[in-house]
Tab-separated table of C-alpha atoms in Angstrom:
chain	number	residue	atom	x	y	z
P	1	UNK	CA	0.000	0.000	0.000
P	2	UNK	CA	1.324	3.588	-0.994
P	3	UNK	CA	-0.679	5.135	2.079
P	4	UNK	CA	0.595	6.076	5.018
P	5	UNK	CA	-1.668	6.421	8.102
P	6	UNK	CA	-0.668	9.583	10.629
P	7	UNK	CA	-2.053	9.145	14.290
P	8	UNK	CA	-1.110	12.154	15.452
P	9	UNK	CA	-1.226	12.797	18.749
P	10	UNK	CA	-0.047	9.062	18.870
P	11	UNK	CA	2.798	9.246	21.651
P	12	UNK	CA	-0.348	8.513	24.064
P	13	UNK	CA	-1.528	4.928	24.742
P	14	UNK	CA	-4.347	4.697	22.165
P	15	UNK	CA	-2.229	6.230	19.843
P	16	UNK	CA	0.788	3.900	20.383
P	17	UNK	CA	-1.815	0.571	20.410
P	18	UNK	CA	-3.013	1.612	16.751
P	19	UNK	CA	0.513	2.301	15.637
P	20	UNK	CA	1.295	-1.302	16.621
P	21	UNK	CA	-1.316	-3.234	15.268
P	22	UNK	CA	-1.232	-1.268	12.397
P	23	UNK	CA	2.626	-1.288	11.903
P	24	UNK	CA	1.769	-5.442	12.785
P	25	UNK	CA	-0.778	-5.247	10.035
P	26	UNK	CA	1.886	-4.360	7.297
P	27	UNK	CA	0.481	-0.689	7.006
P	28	UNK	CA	2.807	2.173	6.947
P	29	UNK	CA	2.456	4.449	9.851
P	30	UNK	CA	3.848	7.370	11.134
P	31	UNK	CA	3.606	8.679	14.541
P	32	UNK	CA	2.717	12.611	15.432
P	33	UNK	CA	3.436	14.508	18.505
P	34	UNK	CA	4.260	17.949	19.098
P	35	UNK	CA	8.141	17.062	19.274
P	36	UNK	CA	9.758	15.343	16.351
P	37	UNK	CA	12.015	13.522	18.682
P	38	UNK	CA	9.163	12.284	21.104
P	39	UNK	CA	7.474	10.882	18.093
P	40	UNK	CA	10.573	9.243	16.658
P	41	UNK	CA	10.956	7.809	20.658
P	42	UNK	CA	7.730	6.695	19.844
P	43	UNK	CA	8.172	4.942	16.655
P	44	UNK	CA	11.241	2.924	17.620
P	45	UNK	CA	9.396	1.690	20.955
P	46	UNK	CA	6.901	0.086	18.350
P	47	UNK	CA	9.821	-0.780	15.864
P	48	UNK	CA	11.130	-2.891	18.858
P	49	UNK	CA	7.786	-4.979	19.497
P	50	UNK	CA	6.528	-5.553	15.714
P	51	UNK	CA	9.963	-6.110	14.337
P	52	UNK	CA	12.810	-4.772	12.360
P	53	UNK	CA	10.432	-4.897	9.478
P	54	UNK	CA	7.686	-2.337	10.786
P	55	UNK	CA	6.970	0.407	8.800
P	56	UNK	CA	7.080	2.815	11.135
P	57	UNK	CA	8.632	7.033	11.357
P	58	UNK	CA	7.894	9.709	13.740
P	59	UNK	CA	7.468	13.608	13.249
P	60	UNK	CA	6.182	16.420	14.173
P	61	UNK	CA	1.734	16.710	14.408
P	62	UNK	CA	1.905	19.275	11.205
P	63	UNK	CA	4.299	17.180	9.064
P	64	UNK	CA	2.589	14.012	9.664
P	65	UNK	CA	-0.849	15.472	8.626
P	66	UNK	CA	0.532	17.238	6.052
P	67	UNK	CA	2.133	14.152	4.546
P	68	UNK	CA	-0.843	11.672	4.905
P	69	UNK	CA	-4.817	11.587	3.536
P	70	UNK	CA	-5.533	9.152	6.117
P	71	UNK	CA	-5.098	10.819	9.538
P	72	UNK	CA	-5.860	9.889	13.052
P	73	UNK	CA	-5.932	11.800	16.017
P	74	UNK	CA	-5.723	10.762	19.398
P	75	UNK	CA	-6.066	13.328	21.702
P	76	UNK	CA	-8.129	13.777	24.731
P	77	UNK	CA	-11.259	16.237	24.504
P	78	UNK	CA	-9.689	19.347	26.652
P	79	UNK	CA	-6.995	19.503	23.370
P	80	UNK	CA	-9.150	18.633	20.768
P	81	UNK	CA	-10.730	21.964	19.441
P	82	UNK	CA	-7.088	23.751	19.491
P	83	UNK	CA	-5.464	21.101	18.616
P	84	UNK	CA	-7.571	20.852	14.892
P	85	UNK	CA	-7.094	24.779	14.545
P	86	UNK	CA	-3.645	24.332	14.998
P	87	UNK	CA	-3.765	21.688	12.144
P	88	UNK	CA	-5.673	23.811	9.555
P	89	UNK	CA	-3.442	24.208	7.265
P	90	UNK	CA	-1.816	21.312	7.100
P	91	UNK	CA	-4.391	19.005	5.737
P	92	UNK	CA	-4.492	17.418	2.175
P	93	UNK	CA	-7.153	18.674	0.393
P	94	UNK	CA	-9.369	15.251	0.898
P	95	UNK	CA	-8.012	14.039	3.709
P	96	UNK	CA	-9.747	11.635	5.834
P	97	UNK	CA	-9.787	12.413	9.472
P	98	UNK	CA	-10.830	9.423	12.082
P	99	UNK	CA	-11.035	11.125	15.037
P	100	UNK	CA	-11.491	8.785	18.364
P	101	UNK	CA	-12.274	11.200	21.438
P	102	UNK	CA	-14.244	10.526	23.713
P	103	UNK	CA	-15.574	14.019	25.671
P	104	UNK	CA	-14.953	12.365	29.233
P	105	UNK	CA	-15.740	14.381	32.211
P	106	UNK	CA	-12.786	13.998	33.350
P	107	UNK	CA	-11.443	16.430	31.069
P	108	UNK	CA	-12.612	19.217	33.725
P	109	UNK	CA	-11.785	17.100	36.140
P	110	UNK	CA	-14.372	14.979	36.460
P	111	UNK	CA	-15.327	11.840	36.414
P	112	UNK	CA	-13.923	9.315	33.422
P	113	UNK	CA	-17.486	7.400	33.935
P	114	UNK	CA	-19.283	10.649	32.857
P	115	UNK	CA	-19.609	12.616	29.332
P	116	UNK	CA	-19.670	16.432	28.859
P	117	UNK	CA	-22.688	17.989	26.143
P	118	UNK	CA	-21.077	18.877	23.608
P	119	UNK	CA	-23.100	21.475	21.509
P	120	UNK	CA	-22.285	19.891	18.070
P	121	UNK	CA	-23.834	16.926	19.764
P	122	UNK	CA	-19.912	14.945	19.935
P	123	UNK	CA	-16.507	15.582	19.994
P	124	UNK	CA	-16.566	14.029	16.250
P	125	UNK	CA	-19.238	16.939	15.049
P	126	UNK	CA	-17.027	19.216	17.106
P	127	UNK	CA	-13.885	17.831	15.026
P	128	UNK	CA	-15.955	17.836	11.677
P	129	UNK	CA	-16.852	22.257	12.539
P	130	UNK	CA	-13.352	22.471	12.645
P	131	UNK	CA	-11.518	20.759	10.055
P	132	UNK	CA	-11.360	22.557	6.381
P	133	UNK	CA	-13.949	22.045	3.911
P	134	UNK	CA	-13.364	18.676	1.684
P	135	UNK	CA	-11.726	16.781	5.116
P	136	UNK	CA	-14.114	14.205	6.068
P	137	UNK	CA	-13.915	13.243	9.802
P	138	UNK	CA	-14.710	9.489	10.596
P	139	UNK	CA	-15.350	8.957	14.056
P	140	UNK	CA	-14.205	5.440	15.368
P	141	UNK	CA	-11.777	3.557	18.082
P	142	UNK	CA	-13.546	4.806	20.815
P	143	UNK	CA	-14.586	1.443	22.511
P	144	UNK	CA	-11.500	-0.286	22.098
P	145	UNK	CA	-9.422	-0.832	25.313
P	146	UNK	CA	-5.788	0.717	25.181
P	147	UNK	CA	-4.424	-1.802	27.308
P	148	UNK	CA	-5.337	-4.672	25.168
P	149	UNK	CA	-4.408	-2.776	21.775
P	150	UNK	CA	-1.141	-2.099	23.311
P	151	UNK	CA	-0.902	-6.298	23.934
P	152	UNK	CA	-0.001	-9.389	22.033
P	153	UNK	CA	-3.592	-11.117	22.122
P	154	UNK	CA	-6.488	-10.420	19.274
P	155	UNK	CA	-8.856	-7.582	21.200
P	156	UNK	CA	-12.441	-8.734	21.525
P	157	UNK	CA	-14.295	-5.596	20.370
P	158	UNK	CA	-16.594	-4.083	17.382
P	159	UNK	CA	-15.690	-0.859	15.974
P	160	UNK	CA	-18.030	1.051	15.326
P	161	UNK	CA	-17.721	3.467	12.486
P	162	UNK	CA	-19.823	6.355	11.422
P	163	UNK	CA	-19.137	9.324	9.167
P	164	UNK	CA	-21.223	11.235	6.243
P	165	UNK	CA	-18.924	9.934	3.247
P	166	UNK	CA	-19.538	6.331	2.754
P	167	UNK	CA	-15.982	6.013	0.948
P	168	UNK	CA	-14.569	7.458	4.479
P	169	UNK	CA	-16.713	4.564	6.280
P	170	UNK	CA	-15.322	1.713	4.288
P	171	UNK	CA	-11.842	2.755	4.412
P	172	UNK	CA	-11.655	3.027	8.101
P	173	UNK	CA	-13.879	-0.204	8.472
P	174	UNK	CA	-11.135	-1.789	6.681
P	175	UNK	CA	-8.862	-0.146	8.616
P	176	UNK	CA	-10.049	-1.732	11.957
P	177	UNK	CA	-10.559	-5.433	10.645
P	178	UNK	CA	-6.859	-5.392	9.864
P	179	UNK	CA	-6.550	-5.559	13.780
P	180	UNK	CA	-6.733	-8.793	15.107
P	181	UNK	CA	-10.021	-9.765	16.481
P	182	UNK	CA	-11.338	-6.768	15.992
P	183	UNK	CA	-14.608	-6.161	13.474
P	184	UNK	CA	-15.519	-2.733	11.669
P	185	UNK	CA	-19.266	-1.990	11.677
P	186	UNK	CA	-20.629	0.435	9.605
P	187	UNK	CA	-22.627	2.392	12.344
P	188	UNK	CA	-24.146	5.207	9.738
P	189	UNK	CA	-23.992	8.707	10.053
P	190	UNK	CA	-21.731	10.848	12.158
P	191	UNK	CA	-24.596	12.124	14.411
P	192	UNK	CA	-24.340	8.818	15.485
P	193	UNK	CA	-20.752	9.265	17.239
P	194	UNK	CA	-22.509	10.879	20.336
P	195	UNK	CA	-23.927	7.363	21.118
P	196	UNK	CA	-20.407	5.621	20.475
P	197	UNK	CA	-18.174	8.171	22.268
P	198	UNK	CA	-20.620	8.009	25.465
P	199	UNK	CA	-19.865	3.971	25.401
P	200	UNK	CA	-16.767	4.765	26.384
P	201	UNK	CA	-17.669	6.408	29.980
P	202	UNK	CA	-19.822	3.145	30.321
P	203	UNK	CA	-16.934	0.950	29.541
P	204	UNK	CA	-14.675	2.996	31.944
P	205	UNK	CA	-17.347	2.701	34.801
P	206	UNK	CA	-17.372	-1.531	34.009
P	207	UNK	CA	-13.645	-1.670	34.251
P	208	UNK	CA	-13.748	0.031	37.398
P	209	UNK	CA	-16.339	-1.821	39.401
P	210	UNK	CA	-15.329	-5.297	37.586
P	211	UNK	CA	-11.657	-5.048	37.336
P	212	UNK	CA	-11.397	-5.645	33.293
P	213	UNK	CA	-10.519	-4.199	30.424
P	214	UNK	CA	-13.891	-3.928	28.880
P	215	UNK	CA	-14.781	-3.582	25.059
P	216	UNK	CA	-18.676	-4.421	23.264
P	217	UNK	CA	-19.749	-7.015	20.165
P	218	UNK	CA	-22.313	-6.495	18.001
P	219	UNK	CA	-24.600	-9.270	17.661
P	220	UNK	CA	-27.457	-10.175	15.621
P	221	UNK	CA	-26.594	-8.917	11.975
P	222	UNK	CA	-25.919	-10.675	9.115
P	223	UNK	CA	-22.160	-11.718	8.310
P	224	UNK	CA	-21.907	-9.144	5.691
P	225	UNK	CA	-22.436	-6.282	8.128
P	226	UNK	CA	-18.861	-7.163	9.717
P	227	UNK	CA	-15.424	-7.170	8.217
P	228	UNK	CA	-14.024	-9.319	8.308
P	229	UNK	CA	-16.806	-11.695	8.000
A	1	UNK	CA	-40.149	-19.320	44.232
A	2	UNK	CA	-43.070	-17.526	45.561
A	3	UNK	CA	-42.444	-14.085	44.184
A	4	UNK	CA	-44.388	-13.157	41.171
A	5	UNK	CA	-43.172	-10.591	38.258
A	6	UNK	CA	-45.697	-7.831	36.954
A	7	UNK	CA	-45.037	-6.815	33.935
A	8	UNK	CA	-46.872	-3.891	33.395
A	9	UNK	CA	-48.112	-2.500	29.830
A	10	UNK	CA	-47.038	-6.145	28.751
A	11	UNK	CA	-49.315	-6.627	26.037
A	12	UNK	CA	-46.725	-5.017	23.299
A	13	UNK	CA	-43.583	-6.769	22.170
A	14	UNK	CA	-41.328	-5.930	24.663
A	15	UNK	CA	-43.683	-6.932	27.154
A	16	UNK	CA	-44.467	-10.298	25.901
A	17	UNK	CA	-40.677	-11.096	24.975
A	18	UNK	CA	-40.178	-10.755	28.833
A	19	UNK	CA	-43.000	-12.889	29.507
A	20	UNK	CA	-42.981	-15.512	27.418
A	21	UNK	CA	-39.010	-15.935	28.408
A	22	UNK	CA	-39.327	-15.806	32.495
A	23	UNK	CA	-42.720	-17.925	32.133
A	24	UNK	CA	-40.149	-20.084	30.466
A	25	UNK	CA	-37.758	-20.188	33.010
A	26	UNK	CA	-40.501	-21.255	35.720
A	27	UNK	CA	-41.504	-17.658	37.276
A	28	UNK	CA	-44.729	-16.732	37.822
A	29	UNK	CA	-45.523	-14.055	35.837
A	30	UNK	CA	-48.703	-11.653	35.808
A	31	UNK	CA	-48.620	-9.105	32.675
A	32	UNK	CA	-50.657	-5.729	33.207
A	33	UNK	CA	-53.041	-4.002	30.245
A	34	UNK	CA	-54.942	-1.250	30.746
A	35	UNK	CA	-57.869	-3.685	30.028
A	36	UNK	CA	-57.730	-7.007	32.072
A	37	UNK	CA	-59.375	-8.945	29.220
A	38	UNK	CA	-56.634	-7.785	26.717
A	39	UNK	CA	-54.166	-8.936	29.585
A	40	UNK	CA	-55.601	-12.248	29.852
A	41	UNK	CA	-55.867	-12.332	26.424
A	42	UNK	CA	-51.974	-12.051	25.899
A	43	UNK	CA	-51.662	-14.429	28.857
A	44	UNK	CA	-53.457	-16.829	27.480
A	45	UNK	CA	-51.125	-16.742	24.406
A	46	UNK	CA	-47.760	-16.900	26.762
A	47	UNK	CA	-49.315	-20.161	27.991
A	48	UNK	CA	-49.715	-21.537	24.930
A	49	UNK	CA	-45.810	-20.840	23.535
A	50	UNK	CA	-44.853	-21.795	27.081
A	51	UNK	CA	-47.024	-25.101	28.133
A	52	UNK	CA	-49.681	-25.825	30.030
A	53	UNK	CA	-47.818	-25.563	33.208
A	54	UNK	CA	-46.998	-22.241	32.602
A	55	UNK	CA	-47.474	-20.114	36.026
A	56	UNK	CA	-48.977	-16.790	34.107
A	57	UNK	CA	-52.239	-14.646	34.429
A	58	UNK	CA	-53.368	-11.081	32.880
A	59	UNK	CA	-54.779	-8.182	35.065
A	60	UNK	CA	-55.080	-4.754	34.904
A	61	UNK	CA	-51.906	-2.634	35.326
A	62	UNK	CA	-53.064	-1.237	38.810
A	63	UNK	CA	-53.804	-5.053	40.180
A	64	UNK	CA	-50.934	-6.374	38.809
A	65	UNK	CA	-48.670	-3.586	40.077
A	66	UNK	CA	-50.364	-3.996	43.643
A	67	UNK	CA	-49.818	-7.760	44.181
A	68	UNK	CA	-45.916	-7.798	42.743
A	69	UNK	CA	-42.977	-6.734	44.680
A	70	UNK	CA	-41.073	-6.691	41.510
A	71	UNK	CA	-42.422	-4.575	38.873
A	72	UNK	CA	-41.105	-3.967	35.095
A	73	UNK	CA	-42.290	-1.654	32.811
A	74	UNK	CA	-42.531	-2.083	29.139
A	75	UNK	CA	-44.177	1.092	27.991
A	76	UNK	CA	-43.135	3.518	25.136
A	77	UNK	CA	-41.385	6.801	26.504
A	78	UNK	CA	-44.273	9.043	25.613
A	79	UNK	CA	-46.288	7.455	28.193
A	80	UNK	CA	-44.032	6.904	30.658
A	81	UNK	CA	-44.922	9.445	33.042
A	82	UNK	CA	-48.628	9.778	33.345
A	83	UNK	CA	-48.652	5.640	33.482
A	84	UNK	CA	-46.140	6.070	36.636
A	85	UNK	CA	-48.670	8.837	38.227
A	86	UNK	CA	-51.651	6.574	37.505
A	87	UNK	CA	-50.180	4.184	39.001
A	88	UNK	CA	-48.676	6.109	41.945
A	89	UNK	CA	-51.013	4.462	44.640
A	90	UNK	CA	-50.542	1.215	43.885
A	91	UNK	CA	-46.793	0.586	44.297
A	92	UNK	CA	-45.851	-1.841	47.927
A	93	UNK	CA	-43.768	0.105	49.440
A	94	UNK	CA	-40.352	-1.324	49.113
A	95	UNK	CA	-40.981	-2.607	45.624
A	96	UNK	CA	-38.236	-2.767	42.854
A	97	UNK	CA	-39.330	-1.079	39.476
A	98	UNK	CA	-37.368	-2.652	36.190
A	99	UNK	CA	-37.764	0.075	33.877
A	100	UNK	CA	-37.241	-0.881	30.608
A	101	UNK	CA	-38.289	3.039	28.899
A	102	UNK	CA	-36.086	4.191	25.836
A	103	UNK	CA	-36.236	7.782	25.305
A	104	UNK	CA	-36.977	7.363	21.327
A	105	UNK	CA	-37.176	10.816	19.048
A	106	UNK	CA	-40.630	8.254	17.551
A	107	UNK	CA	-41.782	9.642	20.973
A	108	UNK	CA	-42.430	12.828	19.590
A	109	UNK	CA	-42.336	11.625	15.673
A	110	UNK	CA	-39.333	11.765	15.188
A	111	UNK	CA	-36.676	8.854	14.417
A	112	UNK	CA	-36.162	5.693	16.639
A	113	UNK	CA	-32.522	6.157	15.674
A	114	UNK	CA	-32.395	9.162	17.665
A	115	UNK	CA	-32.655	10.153	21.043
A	116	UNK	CA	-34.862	12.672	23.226
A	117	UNK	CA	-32.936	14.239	26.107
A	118	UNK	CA	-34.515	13.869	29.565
A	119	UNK	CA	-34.012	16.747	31.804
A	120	UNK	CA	-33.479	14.018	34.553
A	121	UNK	CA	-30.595	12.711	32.657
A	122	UNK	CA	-32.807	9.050	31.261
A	123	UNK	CA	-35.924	7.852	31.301
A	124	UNK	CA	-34.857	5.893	34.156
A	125	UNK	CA	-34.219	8.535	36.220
A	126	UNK	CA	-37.740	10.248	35.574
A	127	UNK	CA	-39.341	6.961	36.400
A	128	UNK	CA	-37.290	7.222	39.664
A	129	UNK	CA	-38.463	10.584	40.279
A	130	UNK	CA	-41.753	9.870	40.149
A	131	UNK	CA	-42.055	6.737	41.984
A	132	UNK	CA	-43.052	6.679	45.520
A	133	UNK	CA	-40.254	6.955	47.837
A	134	UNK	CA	-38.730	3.395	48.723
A	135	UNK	CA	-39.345	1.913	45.651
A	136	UNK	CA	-36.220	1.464	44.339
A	137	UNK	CA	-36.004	1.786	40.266
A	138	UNK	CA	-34.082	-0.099	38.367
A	139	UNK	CA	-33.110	0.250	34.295
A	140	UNK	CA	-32.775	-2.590	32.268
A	141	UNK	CA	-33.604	-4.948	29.246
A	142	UNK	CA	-32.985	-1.481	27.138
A	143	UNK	CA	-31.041	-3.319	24.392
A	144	UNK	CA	-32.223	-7.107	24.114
A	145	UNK	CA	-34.333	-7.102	20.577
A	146	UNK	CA	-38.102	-7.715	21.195
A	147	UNK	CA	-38.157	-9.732	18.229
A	148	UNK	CA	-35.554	-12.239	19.246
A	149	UNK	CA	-36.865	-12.353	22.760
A	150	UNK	CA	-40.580	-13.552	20.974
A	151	UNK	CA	-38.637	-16.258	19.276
A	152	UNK	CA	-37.290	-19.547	20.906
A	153	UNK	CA	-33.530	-19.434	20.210
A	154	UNK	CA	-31.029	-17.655	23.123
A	155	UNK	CA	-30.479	-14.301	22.822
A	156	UNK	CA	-27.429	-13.031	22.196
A	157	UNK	CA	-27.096	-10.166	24.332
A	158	UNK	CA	-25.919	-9.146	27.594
A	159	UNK	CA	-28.442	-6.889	29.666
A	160	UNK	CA	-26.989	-4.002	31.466
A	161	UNK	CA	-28.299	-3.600	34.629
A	162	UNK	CA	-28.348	0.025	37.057
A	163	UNK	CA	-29.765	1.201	39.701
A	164	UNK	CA	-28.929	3.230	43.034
A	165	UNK	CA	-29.881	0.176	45.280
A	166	UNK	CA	-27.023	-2.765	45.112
A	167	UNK	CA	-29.815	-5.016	46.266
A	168	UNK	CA	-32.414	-4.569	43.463
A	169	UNK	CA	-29.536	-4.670	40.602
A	170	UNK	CA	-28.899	-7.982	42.373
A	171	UNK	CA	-32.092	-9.200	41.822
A	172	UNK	CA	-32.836	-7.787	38.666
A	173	UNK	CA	-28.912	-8.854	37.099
A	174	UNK	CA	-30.463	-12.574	38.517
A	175	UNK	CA	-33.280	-12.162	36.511
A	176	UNK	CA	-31.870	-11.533	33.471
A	177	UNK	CA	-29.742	-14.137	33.560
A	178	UNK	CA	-32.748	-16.733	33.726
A	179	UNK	CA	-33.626	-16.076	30.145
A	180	UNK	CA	-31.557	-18.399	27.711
A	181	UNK	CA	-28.602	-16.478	26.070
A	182	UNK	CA	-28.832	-12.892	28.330
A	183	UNK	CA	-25.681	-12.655	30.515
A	184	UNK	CA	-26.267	-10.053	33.364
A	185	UNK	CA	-23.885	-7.230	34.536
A	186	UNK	CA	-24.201	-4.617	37.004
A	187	UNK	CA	-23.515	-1.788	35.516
A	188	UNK	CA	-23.157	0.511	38.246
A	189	UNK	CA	-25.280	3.710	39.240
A	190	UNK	CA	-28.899	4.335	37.742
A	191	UNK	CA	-27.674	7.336	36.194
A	192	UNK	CA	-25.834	5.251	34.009
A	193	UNK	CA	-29.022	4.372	32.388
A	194	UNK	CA	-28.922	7.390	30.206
A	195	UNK	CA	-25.926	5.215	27.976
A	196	UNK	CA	-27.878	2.171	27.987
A	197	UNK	CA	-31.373	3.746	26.755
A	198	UNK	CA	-28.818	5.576	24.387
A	199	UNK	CA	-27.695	1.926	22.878
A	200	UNK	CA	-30.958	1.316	21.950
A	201	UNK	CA	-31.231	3.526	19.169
A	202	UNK	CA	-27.928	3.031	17.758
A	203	UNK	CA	-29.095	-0.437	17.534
A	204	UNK	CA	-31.899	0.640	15.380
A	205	UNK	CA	-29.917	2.437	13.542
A	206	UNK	CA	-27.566	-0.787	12.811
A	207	UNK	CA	-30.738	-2.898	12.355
A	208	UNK	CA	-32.496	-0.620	9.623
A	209	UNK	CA	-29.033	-0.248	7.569
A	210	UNK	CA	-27.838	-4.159	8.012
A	211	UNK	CA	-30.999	-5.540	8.166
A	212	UNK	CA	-30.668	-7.734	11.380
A	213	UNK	CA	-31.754	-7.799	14.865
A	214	UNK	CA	-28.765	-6.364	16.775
A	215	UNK	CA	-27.917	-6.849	20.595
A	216	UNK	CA	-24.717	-6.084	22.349
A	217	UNK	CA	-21.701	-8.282	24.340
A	218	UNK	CA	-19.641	-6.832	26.892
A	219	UNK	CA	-15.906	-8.605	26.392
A	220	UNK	CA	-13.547	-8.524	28.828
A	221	UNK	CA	-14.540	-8.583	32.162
A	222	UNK	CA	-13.470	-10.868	34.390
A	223	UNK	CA	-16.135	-14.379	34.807
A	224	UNK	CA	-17.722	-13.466	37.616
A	225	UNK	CA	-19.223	-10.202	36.296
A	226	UNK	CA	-21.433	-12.233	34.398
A	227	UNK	CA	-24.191	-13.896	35.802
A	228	UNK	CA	-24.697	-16.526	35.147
A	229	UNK	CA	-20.715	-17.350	34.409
């Protein structure tokens, strides 16, 4: 493949569990932070666990995003909004933007079991206000646990997928399923996000009173509403 | 066991789904109608998917609700509120209310793959506002498909269970778990609820656009936050 997928953003743990299953999967990645050399820190740490082989660079948030149409960010809610104004200018023209945050309480120090309101309805709506015209923002990832996408095993969970462009959909559907044991889901529009974001909290709130690392399946569709099948 | 369930406004799918399943299982059910005849009526059909030895009966809503300590609801949102003020006066005193409600936009005619928002944060927690003090509400059986639970396969699906009283979730997770398929997990506080109503409707959503009839799995909690293991 001739992409390259930027998770900027990605020094974090949900950013770093992508980078490895993706880097795993064969895909070329490259890691975004604010600091060049934190991101290439970043990208060797992964180098190490999915081998010599890994297709893997770090560099700075603008350069990765200006160097990719498939972009990811990972950032938590409270850096969000300035974080995609910062970014303006750096997108491709048709970029795809899957954006994965989840607008915790906990961002105003609160609770990580509770959601904020966010006006645009979720952070993904939020994202989509923000990011230039012709960038189409893909929310997804939300659900999966960082702990177990930072890990060795397949991760039990759906990912849920919703956006306004169906082309966006299927390539981050696609995306997922090249995660071991995970399945992308084509949840429908992005409105839907708020629903998928707020599964998080609930997630966080199981982990806490059951001591897990929680994630959801889908069941009841037919095959061809999961890929892989 | 000498308890019997009420299921109140039971003659609708929800209601019957419940029904049939826990008559089933060997619990003595009573469903509620506004009209005792329509409530036998549906009885009458329970028994006959069920067997003969079936323990179930039809009432009206207000006997049904008097002679149960345990109490679910299966009515739609929009007439959630004036049934629980109807019904105010007939509630024992320390009885547990299963509240089932899902705050659909169809409420108002809008879509069942939206949402309303409830000032109290869920339908739940209106229910629990306008309860009489002691009874202790309880939310769940938000995301198990009404179809599948009329049918006589297990249902894939885990049912989320809150509430404010550890007891009640106790009883109600129990409960769940007596129905083929349904694993069920305490899920924590009742204000919780306001995710799991929330689930519903993004499992319409995935329904209408994959044609199925979805339910949701929680992965990776430890075994004994499942009941039954």
């Amino acid at each position: 493949m001739s992409r390259r997928i930027a998770i900027l953003g990605g020094t974090g743990p949900a950013g770093m569990g992508l980078a490895l299953r993706w880097a795993r999967a064969g895909e070329a990645v490259v890691i975004g932070s604010r600091s060049a050399e934190r991101a290439q820190e970043a990208a060797a740490k992964i180098r190490e666990r999915a081998g010599a082989g890994a297709n893997i660079k770090g560099d700075t948030n603008a350069v990765a995003c200006a160097a990719s149409d498939l972009v990811v960010m990972t950032v938590p809610f409270e850096g969000q909004a300035a974080f995609l104004k910062e970014l303006k200018a750096s997108f491709q023209p048709n970029a795809i933007l899957v954006d994965a945050t989840v607008p915790l309480a906990a961002s105003v120090g609160g609770r990580a079991t509770r959601t904020l309101g966010v006006w645009q309805g979720s952070a993904a709506q939020q994202a989509a206000e923000l990011v230039p015209k012709g960038v189409r923002v893909v929310a997804a990832f939300h659900n999966a646990s960082a702990e177990l996408m930072n890990g060795d095993e397949p991760v039990e969970c759906d990912v849920l997928v919703c956006s306004d462009d169906p082309e966006a959909t299927k390539v981050v559907v696609e995306l997922a399923a090249k995660i071991p044991g995970i399945r992308g889901i084509d949840a429908g529009r992005l409105e839907n996000a708020r629903i998928i974001e707020e599964i998080t909290a609930l997630l966080i709130g199981l982990n806490i009173r059951h001591k897990g690392h929680s994630g959801i399946r889908i069941t009841g569709l037919p095959a061809n509403a999961y890929r892989p099948l």
